[in-house]
PDB file of C-alpha atoms and ligand atoms in Angstrom:
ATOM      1  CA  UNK A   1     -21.920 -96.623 -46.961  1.00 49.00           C
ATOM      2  CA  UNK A   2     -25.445 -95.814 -46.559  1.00 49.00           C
ATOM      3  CA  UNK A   3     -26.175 -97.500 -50.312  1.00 48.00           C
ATOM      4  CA  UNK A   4     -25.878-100.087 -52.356  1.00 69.00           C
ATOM      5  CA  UNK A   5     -25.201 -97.692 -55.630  1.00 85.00           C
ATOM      6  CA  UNK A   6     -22.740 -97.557 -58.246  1.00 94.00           C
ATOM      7  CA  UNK A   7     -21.755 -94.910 -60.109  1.00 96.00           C
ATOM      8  CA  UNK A   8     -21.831 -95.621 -64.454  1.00 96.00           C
ATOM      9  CA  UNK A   9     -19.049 -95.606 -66.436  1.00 96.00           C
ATOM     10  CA  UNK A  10     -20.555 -92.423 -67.874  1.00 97.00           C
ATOM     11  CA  UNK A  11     -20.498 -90.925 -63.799  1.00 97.00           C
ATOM     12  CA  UNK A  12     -17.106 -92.409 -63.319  1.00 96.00           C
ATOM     13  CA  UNK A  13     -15.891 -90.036 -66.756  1.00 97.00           C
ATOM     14  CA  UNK A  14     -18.048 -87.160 -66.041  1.00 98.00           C
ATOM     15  CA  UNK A  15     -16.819 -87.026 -62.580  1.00 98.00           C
ATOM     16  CA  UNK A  16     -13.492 -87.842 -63.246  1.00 97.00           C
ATOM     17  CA  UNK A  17     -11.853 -84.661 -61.811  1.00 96.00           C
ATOM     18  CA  UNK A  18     -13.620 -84.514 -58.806  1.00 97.00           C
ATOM     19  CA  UNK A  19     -12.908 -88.508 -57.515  1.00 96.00           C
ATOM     20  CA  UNK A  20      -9.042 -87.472 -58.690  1.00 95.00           C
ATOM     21  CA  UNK A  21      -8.993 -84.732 -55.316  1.00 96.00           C
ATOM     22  CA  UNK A  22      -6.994 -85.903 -52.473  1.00 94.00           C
ATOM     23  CA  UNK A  23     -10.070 -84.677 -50.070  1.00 94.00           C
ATOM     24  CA  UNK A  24     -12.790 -86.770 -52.293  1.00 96.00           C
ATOM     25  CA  UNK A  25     -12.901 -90.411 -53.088  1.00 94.00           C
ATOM     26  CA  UNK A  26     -15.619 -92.923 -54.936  1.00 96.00           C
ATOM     27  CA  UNK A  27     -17.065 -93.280 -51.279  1.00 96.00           C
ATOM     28  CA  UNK A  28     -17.676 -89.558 -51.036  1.00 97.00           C
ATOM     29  CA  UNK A  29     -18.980 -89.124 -55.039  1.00 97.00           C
ATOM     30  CA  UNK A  30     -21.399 -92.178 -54.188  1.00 97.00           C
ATOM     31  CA  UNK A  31     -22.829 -90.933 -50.592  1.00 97.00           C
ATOM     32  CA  UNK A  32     -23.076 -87.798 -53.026  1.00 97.00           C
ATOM     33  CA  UNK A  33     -25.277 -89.242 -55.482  1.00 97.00           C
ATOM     34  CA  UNK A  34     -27.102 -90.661 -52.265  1.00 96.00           C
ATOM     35  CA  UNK A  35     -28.016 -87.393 -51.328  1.00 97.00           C
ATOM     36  CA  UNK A  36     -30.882 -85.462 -51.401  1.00 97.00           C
ATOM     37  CA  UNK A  37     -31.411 -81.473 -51.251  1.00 97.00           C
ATOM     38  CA  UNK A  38     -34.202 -79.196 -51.258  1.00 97.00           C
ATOM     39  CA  UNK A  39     -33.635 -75.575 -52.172  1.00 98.00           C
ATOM     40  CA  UNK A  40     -35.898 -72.728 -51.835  1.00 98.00           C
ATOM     41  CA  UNK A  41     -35.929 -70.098 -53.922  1.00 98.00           C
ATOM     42  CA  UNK A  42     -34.762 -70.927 -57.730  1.00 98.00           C
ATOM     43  CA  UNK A  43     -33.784 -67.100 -58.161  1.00 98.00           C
ATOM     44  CA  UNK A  44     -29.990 -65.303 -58.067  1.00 97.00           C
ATOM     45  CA  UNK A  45     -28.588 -67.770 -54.986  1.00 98.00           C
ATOM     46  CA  UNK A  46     -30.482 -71.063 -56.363  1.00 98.00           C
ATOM     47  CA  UNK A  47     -29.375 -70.900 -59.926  1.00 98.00           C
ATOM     48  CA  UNK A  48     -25.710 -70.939 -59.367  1.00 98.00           C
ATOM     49  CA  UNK A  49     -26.007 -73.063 -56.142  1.00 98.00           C
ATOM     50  CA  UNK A  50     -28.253 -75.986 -57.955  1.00 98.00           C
ATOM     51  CA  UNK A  51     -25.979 -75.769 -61.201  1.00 98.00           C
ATOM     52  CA  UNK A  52     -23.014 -76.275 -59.027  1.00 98.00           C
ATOM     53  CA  UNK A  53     -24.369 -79.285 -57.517  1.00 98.00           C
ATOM     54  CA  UNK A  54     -26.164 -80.721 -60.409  1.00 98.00           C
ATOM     55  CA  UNK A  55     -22.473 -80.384 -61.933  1.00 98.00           C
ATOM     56  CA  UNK A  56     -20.938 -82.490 -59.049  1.00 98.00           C
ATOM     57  CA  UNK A  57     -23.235 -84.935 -59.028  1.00 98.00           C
ATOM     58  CA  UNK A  58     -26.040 -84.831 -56.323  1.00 98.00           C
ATOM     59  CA  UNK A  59     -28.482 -87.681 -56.341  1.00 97.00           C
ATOM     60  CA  UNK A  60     -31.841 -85.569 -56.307  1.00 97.00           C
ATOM     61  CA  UNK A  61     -32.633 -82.064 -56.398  1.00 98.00           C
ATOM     62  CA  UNK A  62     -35.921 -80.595 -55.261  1.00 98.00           C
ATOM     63  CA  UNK A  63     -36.581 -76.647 -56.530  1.00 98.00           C
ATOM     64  CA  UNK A  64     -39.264 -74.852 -55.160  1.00 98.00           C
ATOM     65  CA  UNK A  65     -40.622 -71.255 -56.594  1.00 98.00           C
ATOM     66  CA  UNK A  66     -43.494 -69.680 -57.459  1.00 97.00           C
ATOM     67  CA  UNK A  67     -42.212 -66.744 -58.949  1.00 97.00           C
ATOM     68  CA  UNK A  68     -42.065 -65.785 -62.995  1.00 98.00           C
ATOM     69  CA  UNK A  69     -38.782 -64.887 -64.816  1.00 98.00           C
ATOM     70  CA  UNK A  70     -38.491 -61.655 -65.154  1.00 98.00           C
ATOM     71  CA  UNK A  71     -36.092 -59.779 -67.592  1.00 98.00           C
ATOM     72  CA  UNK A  72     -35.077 -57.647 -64.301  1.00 97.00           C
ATOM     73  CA  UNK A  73     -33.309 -61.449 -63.522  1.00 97.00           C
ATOM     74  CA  UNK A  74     -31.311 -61.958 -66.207  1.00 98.00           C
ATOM     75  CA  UNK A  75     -28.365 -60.172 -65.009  1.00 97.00           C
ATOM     76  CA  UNK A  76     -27.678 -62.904 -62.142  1.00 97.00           C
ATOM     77  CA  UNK A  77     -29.773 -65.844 -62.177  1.00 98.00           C
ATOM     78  CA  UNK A  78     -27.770 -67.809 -64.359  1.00 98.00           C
ATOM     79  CA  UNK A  79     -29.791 -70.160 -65.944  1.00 98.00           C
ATOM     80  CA  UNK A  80     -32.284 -68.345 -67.316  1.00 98.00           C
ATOM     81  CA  UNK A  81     -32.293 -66.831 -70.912  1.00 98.00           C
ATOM     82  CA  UNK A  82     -34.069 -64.274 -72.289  1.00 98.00           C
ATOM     83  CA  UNK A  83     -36.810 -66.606 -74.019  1.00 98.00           C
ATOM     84  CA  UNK A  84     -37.503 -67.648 -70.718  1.00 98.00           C
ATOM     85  CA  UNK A  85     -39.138 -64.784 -69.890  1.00 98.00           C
ATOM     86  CA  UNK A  86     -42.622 -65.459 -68.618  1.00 98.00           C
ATOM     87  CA  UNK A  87     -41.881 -68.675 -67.416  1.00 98.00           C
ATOM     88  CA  UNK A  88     -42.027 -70.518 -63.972  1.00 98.00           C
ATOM     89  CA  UNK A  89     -38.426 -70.177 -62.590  1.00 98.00           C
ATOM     90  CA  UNK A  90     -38.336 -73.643 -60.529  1.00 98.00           C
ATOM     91  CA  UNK A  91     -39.696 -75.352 -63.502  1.00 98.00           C
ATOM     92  CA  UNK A  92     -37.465 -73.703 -66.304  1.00 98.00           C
ATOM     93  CA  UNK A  93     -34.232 -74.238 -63.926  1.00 98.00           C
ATOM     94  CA  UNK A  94     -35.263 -77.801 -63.131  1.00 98.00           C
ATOM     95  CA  UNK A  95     -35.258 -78.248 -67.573  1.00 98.00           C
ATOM     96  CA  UNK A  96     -32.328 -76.206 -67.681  1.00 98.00           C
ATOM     97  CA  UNK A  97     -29.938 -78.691 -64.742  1.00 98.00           C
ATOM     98  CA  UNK A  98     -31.546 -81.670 -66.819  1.00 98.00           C
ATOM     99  CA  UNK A  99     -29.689 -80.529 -70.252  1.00 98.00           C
ATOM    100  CA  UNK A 100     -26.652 -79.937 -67.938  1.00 98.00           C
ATOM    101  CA  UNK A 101     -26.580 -83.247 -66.037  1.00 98.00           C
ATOM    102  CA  UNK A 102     -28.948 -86.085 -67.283  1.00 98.00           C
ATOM    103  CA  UNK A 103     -27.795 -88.320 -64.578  1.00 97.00           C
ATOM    104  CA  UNK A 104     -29.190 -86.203 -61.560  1.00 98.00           C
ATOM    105  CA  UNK A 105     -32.543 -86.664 -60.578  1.00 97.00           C
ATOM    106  CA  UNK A 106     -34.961 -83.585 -60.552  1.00 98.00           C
ATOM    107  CA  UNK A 107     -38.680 -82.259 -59.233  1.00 97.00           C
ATOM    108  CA  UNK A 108     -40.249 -79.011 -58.728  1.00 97.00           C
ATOM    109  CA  UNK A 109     -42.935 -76.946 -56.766  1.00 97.00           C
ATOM    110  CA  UNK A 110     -44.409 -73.919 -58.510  1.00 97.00           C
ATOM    111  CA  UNK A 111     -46.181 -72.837 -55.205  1.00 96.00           C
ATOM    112  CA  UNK A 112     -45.549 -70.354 -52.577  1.00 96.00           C
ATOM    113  CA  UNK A 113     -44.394 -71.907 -49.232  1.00 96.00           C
ATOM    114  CA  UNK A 114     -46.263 -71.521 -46.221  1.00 96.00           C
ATOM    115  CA  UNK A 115     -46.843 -73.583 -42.711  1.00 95.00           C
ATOM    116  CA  UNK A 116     -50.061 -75.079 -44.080  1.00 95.00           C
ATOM    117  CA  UNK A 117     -48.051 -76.553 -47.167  1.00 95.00           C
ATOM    118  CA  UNK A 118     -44.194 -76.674 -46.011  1.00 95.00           C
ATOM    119  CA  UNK A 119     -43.961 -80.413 -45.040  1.00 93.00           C
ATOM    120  CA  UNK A 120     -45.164 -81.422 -48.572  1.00 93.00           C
ATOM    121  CA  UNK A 121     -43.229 -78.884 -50.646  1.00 94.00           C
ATOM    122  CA  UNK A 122     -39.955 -79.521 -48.668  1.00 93.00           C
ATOM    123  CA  UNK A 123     -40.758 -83.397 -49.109  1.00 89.00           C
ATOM    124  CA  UNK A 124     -40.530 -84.247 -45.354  1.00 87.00           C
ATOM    125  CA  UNK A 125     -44.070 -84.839 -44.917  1.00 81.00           C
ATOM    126  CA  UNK A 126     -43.435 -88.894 -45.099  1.00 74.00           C
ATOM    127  CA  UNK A 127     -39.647 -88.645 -43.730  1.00 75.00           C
ATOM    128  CA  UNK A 128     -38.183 -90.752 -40.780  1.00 66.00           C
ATOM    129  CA  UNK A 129     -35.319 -88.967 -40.367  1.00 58.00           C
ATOM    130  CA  UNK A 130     -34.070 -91.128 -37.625  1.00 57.00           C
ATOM    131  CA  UNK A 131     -34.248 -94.214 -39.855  1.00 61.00           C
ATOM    132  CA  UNK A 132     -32.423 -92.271 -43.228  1.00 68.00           C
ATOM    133  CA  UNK A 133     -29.234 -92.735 -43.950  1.00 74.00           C
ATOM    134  CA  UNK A 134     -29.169 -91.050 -47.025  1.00 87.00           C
ATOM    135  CA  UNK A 135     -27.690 -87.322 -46.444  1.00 94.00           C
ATOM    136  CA  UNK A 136     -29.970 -84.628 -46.578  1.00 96.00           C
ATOM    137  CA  UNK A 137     -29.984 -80.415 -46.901  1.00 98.00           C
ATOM    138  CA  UNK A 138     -32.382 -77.914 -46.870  1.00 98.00           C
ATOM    139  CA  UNK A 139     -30.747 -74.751 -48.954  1.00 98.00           C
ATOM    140  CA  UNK A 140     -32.272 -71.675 -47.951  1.00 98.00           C
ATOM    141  CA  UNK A 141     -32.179 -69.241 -51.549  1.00 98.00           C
ATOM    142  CA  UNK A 142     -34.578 -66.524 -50.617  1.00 96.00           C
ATOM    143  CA  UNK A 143     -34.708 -63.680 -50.213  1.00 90.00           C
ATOM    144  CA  UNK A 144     -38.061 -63.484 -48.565  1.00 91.00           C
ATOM    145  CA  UNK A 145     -37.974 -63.469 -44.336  1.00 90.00           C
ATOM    146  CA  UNK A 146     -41.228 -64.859 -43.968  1.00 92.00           C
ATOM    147  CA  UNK A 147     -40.679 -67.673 -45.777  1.00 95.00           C
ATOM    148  CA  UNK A 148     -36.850 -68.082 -44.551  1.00 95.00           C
ATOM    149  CA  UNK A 149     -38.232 -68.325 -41.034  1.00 95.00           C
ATOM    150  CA  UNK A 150     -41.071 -71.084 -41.492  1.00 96.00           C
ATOM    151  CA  UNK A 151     -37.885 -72.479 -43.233  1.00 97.00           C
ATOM    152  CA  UNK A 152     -36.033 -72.776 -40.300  1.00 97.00           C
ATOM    153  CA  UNK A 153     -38.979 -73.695 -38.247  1.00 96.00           C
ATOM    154  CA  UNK A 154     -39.130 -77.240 -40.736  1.00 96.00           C
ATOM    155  CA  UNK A 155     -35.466 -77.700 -40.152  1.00 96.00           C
ATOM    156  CA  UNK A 156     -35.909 -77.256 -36.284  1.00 96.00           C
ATOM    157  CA  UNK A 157     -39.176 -78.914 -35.919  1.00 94.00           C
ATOM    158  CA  UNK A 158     -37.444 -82.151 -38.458  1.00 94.00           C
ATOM    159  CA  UNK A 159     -33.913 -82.146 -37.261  1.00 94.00           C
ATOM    160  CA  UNK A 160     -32.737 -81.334 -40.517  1.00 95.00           C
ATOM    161  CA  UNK A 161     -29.804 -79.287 -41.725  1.00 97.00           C
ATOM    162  CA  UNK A 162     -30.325 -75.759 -43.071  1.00 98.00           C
ATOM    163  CA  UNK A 163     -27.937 -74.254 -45.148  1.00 98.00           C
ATOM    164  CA  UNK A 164     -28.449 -70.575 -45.411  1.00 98.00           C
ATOM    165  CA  UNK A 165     -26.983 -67.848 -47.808  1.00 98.00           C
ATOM    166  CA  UNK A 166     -28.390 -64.376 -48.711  1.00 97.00           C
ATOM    167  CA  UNK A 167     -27.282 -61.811 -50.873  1.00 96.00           C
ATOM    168  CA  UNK A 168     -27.200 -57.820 -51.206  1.00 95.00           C
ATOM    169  CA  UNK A 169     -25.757 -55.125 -53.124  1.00 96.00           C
ATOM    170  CA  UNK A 170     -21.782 -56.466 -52.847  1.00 97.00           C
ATOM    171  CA  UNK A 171     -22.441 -58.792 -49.571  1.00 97.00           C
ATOM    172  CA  UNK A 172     -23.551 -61.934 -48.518  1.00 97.00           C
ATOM    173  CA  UNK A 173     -23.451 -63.865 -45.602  1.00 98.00           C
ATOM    174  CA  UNK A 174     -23.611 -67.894 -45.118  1.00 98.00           C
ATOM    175  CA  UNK A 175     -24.518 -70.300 -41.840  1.00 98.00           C
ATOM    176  CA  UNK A 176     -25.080 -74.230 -41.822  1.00 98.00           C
ATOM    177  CA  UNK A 177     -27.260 -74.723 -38.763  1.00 98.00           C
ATOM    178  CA  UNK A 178     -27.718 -78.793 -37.647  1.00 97.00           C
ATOM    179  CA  UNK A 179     -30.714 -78.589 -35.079  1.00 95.00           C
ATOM    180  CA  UNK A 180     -29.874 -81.922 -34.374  1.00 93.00           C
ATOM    181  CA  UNK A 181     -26.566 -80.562 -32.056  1.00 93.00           C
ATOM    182  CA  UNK A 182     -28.225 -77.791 -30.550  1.00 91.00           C
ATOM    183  CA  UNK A 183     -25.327 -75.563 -31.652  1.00 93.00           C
ATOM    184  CA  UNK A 184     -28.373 -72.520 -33.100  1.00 96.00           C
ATOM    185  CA  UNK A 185     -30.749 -71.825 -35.539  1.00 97.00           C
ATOM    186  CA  UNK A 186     -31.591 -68.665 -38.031  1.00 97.00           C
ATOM    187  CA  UNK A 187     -33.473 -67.084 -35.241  1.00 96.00           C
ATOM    188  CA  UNK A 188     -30.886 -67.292 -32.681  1.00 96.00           C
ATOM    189  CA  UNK A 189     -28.615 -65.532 -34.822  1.00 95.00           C
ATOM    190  CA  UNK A 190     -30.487 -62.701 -36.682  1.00 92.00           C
ATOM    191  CA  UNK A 191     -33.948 -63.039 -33.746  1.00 87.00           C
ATOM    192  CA  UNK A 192     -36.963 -61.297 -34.120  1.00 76.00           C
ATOM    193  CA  UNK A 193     -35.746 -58.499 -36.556  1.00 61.00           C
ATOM    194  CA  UNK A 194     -35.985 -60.442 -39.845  1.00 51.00           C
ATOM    195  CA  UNK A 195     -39.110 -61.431 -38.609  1.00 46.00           C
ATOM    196  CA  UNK A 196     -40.541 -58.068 -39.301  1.00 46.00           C
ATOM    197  CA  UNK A 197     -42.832 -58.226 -42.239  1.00 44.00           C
ATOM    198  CA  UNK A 198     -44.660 -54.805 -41.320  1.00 44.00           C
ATOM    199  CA  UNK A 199     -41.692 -52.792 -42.509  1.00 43.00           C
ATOM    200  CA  UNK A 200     -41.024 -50.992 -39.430  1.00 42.00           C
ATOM    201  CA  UNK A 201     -37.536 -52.033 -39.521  1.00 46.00           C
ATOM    202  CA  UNK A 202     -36.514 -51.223 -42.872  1.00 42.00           C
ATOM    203  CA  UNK A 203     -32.547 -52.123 -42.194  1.00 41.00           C
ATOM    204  CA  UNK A 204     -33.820 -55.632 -42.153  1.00 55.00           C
ATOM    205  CA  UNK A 205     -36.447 -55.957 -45.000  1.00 65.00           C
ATOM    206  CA  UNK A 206     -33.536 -55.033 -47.635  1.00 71.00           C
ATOM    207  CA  UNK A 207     -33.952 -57.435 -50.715  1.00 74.00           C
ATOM    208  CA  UNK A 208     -32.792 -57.327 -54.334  1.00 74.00           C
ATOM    209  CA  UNK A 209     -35.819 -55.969 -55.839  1.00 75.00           C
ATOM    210  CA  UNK A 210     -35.367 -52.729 -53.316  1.00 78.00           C
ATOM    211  CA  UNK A 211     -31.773 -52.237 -52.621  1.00 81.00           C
ATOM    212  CA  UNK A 212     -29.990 -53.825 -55.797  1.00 92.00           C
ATOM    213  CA  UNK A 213     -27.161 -56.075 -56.075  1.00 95.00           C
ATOM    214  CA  UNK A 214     -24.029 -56.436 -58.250  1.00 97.00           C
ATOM    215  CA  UNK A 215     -24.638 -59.483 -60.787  1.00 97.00           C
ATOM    216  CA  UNK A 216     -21.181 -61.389 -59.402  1.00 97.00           C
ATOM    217  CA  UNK A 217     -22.470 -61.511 -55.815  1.00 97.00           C
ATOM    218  CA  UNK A 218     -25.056 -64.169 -55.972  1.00 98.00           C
ATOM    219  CA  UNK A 219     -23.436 -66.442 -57.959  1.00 98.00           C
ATOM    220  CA  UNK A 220     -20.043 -65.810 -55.553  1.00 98.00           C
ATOM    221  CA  UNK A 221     -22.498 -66.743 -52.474  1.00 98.00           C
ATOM    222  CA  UNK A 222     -24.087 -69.308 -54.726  1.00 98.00           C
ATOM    223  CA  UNK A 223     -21.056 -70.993 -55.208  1.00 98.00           C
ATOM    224  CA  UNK A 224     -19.844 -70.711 -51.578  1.00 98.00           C
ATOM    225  CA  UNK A 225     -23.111 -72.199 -50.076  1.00 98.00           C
ATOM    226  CA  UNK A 226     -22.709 -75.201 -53.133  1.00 98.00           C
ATOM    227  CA  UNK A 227     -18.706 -75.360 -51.468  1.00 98.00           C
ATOM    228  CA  UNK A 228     -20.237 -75.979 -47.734  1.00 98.00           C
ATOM    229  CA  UNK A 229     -23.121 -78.288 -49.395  1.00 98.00           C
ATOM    230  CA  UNK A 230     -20.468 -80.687 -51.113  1.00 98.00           C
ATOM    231  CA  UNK A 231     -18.682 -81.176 -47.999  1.00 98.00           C
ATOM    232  CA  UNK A 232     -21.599 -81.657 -46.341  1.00 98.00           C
ATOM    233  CA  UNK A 233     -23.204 -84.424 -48.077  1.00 98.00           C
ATOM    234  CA  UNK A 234     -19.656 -85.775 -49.662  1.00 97.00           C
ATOM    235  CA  UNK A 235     -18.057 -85.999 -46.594  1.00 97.00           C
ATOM    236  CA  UNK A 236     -20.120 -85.351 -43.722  1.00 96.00           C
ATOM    237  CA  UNK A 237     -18.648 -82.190 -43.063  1.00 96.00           C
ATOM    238  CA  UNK A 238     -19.916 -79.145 -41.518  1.00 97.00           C
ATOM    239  CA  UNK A 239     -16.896 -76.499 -42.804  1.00 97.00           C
ATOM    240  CA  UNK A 240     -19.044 -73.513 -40.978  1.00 98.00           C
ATOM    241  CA  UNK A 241     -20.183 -75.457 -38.047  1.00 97.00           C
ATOM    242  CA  UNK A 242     -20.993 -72.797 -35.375  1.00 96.00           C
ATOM    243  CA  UNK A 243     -19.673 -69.754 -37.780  1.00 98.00           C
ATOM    244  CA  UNK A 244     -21.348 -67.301 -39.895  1.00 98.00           C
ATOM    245  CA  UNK A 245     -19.375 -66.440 -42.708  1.00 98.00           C
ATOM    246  CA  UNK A 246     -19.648 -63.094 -44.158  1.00 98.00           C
ATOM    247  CA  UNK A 247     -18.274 -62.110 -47.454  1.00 98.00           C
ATOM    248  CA  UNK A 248     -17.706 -58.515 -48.598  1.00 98.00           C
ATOM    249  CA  UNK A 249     -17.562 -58.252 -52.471  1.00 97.00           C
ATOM    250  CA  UNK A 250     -16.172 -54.417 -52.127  1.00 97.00           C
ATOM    251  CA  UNK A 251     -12.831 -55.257 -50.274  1.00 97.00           C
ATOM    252  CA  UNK A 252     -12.590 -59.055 -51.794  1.00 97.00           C
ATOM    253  CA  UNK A 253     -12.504 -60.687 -48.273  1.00 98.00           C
ATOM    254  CA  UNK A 254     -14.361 -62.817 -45.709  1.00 97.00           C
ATOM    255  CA  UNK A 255     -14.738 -63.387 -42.225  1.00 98.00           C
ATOM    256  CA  UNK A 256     -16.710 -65.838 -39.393  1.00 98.00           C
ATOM    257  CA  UNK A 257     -18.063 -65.109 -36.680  1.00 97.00           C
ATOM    258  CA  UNK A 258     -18.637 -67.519 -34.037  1.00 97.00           C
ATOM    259  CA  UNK A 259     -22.689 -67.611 -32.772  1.00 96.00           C
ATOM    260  CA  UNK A 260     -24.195 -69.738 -30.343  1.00 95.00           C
ATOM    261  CA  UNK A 261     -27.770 -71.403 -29.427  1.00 95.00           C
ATOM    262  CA  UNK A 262     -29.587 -68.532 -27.673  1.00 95.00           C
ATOM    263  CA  UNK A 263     -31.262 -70.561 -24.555  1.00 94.00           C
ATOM    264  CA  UNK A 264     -34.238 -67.935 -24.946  1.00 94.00           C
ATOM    265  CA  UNK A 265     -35.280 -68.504 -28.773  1.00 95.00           C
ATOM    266  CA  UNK A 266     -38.645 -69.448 -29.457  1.00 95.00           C
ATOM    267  CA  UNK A 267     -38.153 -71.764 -32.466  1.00 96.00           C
ATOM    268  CA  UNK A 268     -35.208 -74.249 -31.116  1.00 95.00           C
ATOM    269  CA  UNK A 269     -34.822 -73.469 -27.266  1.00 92.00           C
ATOM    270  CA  UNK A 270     -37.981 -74.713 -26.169  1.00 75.00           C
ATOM    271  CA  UNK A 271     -38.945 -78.275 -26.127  1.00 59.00           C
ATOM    272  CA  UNK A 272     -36.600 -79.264 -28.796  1.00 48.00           C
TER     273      UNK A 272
HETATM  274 ZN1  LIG B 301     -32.793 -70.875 -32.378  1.00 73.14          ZN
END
């Protein structure tokens, strides 16, 4: 075990349930509360998906967003109420998974991410991530493409995992790329067409605010992407290695698809 923690009596109770599974032990709870994750986006995927995780007990969670609560987000970001209105969204979430779980450990970033400022808002500016044992995620929650691909650029460029859901209208779709294995990336799967910030391909600039989306959808994606993450980091257990799930709210039912690393993309192909 990559730790010389304990868990409390108080952990022990509160995550009584969870140790009780056949598939998860004290081992797996503890390299749990060793773990570390940094989620983008504190909006209709990140509520559900850090709640989830705060629940189970992950050691630290990091929440960046810039954006205010809006009463347009009531409906599905889940923990926001309607006095929160106004208010900085990673901020107010970060209070809000405190009062749920006092035992996880919790930061913030009101700021907009961008390549200048990504290594210190995603907290890998100072990371050896050859030397840490200590399991590690980035959670991708936006629903922004610009800042989804400088995203995946960190996780390339630092080796790190990326676990990636989005959300729409009654779909959602979910990938855990490992740069580390060379196994693909978010650009060898969805390439230059998310990339598109100019609007010329309109297919592939869809978000919530434009196209809609039924309130159950992002916390159903939410709650997948927090399923993958606990294996993840409890286990050391990719459940989606190589796949891309894709879940369709209107008939109830999912699918994978297998991808692969393209040998032409520009972000993990070359030089990696
Ligand atoms: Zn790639």
């Amino acid at each position: 075990m990559p730790h010389e923690l304990t868990l409390t009596d108080a952990e022990l109770m509160r995550y009584s349930r969870q140790i009780l599974l056949p598939s998860w032990d004290l081992d797996a709870q503890l390299r749990l509360k060793s773990s570390q994750v940094v989620i983008l986006g504190a909006g209709g995927l990140g509520c559900p998906v850090s709640e989830t995780l705060a629940r189970a007990g992950v050691g630290h969670i990091h929440l960046i967003d810039d954006d205010l609560i809006e009463a347009s987000n009531l409906q599905r970001q889940t923990l926001f109420t309607h006095e929160d209105i106004g208010k900085n969204k990673a901020k107010t979430a970060c209070e809000a998974l405190h009062s749920i779980n006092p035992h996880v450990s919790l930061s913030y970033a009101d700021q907009r991410l961008t390549m200048d400022n990504a290594a210190k808002l995603l907290l890998v500016e100072h990371m050896d991530t050859q030397q840490s044992e200590a399991p590690f995620l980035l959670l991708d929650c936006t629903d922004n493409f610009a800042a989804r691909e400088i995203l995946n650029q960190m996780s390339v460029r630092y080796r790190l995992p990326l676990l990636s859901a989005s959300a729409i209208a009654m779909t959602g779709q979910l990938a855990l790329y490992e740069p580390a294995k060379r196994s693909g990336c978010y650009h060898c799967v969805f390439g230059d067409s998310v990339a598109t910030e100019s609007g010329e391909d309109a297919a592939d600039t869809r978000n919530c605010s434009n196209s809609g989306v039924l309130a159950s959808t992002t916390t159903v994606m939410g709650n997948l992407q927090a399923n993958a993450a606990l294996q993840f980091l409890g286990l050391a257990h990719n459940p989606l290695a190589g796949e891309l799930l894709i879940w369709d709210g209107g008939r109830m039912s999912q699918h994978k698809l297998r991808y692969r690393q393209d040998k032409q993309c520009p972000v993990c192909a070359a030089g990696v």
